[in-house]
PDB file of C-alpha atoms in Angstrom:
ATOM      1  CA  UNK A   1     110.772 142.095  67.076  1.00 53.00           C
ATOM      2  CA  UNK A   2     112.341 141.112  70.142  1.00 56.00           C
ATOM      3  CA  UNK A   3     108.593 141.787  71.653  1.00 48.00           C
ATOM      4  CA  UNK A   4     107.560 139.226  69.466  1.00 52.00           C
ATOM      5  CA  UNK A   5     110.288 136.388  70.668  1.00 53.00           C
ATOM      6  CA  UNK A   6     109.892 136.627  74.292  1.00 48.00           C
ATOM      7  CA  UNK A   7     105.892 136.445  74.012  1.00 43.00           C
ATOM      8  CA  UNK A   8     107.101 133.734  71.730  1.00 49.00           C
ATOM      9  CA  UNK A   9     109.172 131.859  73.854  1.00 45.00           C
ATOM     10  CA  UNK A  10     106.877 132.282  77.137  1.00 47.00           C
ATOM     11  CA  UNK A  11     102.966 130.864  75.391  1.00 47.00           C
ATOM     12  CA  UNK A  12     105.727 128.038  74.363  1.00 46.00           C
ATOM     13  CA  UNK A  13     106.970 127.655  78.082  1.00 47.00           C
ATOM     14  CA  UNK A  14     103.851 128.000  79.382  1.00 44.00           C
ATOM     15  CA  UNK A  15     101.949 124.907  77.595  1.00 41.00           C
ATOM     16  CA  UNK A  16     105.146 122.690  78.026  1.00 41.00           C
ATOM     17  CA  UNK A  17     104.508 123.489  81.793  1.00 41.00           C
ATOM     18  CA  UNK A  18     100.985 123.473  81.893  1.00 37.00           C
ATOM     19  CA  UNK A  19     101.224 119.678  80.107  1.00 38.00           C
ATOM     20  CA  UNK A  20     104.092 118.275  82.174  1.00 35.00           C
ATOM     21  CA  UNK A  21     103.432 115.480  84.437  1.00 36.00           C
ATOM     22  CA  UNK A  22     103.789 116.221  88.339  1.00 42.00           C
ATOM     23  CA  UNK A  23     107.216 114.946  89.655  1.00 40.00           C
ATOM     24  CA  UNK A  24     106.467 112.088  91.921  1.00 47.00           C
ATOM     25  CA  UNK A  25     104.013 110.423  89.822  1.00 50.00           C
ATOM     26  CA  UNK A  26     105.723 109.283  86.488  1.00 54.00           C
ATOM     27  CA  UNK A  27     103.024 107.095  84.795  1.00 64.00           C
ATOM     28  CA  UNK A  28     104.250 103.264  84.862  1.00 66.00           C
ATOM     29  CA  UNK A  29     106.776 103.289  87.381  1.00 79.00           C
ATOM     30  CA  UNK A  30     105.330 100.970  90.407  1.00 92.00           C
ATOM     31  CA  UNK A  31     101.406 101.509  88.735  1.00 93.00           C
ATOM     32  CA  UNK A  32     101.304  97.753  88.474  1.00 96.00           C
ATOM     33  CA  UNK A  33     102.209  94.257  89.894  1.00 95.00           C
ATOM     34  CA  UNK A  34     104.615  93.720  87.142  1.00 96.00           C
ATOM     35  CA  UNK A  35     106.265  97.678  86.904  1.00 96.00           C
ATOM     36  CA  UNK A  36     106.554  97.224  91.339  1.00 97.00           C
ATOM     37  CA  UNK A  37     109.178  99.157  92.510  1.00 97.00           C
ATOM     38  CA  UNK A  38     112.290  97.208  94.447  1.00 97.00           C
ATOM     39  CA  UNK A  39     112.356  97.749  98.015  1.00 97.00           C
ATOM     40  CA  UNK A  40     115.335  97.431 100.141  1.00 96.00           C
ATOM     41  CA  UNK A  41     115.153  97.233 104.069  1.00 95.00           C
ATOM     42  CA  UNK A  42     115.375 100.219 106.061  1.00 94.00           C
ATOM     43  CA  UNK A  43     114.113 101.996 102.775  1.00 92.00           C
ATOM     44  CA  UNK A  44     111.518 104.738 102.867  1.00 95.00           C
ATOM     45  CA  UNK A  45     109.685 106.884 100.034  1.00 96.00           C
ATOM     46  CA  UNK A  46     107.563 109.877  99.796  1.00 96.00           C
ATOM     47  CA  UNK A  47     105.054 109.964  97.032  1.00 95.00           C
ATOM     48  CA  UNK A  48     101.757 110.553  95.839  1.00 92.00           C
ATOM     49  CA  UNK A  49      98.523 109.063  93.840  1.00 93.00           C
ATOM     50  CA  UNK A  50      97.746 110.701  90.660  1.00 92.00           C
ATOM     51  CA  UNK A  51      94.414 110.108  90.114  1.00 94.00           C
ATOM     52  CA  UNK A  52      91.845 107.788  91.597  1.00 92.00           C
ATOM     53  CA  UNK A  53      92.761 104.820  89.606  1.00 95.00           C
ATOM     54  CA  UNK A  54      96.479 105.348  90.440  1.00 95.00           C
ATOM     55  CA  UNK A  55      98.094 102.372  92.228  1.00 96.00           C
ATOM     56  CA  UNK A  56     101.699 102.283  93.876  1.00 97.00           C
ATOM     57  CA  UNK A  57     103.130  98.695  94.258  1.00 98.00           C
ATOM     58  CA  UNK A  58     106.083  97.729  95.995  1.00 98.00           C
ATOM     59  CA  UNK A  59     107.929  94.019  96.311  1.00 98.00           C
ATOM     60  CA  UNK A  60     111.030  92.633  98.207  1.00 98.00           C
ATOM     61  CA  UNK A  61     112.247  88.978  97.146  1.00 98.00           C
ATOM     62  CA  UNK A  62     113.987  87.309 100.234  1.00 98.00           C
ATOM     63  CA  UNK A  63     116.894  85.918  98.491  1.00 97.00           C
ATOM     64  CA  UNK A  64     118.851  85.434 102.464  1.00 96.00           C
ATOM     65  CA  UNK A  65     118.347  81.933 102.573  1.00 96.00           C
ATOM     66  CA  UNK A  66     116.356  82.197 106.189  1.00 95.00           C
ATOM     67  CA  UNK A  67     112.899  83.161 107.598  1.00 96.00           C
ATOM     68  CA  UNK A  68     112.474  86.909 107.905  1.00 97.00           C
ATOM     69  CA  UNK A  69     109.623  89.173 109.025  1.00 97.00           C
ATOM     70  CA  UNK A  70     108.883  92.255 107.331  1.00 98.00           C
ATOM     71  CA  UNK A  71     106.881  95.393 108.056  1.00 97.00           C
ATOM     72  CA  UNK A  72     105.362  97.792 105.736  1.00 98.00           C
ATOM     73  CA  UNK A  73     104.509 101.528 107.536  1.00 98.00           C
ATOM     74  CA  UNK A  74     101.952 103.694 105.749  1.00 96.00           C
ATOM     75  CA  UNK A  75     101.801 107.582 106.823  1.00 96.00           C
ATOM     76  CA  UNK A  76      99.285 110.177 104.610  1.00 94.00           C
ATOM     77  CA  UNK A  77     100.693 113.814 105.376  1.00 93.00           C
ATOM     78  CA  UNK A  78      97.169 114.542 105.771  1.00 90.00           C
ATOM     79  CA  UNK A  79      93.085 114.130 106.443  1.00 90.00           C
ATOM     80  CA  UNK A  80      92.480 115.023 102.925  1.00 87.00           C
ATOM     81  CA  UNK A  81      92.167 111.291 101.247  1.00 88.00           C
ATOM     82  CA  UNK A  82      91.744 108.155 102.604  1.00 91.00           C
ATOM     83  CA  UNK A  83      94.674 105.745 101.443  1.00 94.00           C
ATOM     84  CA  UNK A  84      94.846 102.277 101.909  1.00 95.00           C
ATOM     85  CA  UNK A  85      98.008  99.964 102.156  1.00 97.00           C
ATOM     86  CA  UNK A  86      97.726  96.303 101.067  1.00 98.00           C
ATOM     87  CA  UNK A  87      99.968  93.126 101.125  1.00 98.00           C
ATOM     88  CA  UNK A  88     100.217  90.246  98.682  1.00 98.00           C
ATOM     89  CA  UNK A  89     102.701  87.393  98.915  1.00 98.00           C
ATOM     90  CA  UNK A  90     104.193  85.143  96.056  1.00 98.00           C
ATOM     91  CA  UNK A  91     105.057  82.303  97.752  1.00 98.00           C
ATOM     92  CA  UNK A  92     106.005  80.343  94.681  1.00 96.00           C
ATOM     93  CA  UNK A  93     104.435  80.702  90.659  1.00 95.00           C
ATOM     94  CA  UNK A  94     101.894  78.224  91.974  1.00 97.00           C
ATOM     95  CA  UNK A  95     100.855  79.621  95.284  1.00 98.00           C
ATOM     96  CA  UNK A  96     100.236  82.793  96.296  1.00 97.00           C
ATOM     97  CA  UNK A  97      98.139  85.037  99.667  1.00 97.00           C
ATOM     98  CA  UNK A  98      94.955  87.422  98.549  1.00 97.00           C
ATOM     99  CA  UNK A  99      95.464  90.795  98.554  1.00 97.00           C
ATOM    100  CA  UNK A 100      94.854  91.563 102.453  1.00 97.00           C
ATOM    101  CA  UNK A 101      94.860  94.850 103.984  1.00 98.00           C
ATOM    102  CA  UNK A 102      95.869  97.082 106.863  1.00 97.00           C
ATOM    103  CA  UNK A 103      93.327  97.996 109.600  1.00 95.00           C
ATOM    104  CA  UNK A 104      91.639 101.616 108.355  1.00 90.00           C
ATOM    105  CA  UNK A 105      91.619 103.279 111.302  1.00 90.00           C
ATOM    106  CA  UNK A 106      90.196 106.431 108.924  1.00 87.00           C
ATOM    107  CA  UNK A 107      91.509 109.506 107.101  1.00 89.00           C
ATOM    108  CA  UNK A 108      95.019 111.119 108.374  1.00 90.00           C
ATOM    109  CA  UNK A 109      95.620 107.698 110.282  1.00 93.00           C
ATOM    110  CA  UNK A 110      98.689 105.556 110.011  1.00 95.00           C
ATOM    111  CA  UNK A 111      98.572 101.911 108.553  1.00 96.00           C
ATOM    112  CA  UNK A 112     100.870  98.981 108.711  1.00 97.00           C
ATOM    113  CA  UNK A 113     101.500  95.436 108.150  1.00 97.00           C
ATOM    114  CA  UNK A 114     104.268  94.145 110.640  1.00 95.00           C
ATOM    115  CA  UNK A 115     105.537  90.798 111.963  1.00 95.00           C
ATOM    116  CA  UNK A 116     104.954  88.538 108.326  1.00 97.00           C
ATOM    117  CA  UNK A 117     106.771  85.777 108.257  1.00 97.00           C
ATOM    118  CA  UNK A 118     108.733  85.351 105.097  1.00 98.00           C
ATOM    119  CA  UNK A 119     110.233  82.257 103.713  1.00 97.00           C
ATOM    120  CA  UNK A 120     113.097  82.195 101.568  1.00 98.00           C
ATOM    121  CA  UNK A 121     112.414  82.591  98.248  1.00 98.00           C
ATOM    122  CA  UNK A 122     109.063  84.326  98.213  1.00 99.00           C
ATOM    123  CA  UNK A 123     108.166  87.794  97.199  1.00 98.00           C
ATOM    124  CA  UNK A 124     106.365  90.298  98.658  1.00 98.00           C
ATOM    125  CA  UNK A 125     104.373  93.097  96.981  1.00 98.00           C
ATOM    126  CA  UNK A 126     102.716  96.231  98.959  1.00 98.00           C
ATOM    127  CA  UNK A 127     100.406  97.906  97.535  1.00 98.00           C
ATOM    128  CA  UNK A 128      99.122 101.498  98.199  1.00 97.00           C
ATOM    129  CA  UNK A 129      95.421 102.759  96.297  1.00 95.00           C
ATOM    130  CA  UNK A 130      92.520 105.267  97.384  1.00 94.00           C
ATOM    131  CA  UNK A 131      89.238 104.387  99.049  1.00 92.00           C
ATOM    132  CA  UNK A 132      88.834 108.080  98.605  1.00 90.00           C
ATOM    133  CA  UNK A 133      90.485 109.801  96.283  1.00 92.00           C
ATOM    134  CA  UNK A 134      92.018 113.239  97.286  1.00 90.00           C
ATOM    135  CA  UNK A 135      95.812 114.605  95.939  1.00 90.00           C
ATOM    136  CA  UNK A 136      97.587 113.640  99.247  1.00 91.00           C
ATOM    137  CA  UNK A 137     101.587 112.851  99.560  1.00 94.00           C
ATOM    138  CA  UNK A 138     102.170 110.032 101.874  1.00 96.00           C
ATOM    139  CA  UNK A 139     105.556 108.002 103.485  1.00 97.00           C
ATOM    140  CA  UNK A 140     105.852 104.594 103.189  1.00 97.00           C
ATOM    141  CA  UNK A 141     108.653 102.780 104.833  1.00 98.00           C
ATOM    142  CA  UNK A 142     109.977  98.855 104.690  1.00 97.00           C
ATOM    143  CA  UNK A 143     111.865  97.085 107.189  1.00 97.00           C
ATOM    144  CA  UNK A 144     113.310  93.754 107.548  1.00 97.00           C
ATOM    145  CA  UNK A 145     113.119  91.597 110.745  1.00 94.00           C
ATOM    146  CA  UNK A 146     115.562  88.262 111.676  1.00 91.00           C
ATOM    147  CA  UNK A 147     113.618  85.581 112.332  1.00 78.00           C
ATOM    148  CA  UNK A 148     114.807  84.256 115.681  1.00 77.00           C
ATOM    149  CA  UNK A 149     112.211  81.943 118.332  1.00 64.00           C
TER     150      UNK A 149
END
């Protein structure tokens, strides 16, 4: 009988396992424009794509009042995938930048978008997807200049 219960209770933990999702890539958190996880300066995360059609978006509003420039660092832990690391600004509900991206300088490489000007009251998004799709973790860090000339 008790045989019976522990073959029992490990089949049960071993589909609840074998259907869990990875941690690190919760479905819906940052996958869209609209679900874009809040950045903070100085912040930095470690994460993953999911799949091939996984996206991770990121956005800072500059609610200082003044001019800032921002960078956004993109590191892959790895040659396996090629990543890419993208930048869109909201400027206002009216006016907003394309999508632009970082220089790909290939697989394993580090990308970043550094010295953008920022005006008060605009919001900008980052955007991480695959060219080539491979399970890779990467780092992606923010930072926050002052804008003094």
């Amino acid at each position: 009988m008790k045989l019976k219960k522990m073959l029992t209770v490990l089949f049960t933990s071993v589909l609840l396992l074998t259907f869990s999702s990875p941690v690190g890539a919760v479905t819906g958190i940052g996958d869209t424009k609209e679900t874009a996880i809040t950045l903070f300066p100085g912040t930095a995360f470690n994460l993953f794509l999911s799949d091939s059609n996984d996206e991770d978006w990121f956005k800072w509003t500059n609610t200082t009042g003044d001019y800032k420039f921002i960078g956004g660092y993109f590191s892959p832990s790895n040659k396996a995938a090629e990543y890419r690391l993208g930048i869109h600004i909201v400027y206002s509900p009216s006016r907003s930048s394309f999508i632009l991206y970082a220089n790909n300088y290939g697989p394993g490489n580090a990308q970043f978008i550094d010295n953008i000007l920022i005006p008060p009251g605009a919001t900008v998004y980052f955007k991480v997807d695959s060219i080539n799709y491979a399970m890779m973790q990467y780092d992606f860090e923010f930072e926050v200049y002052n804008y003094n000339l």
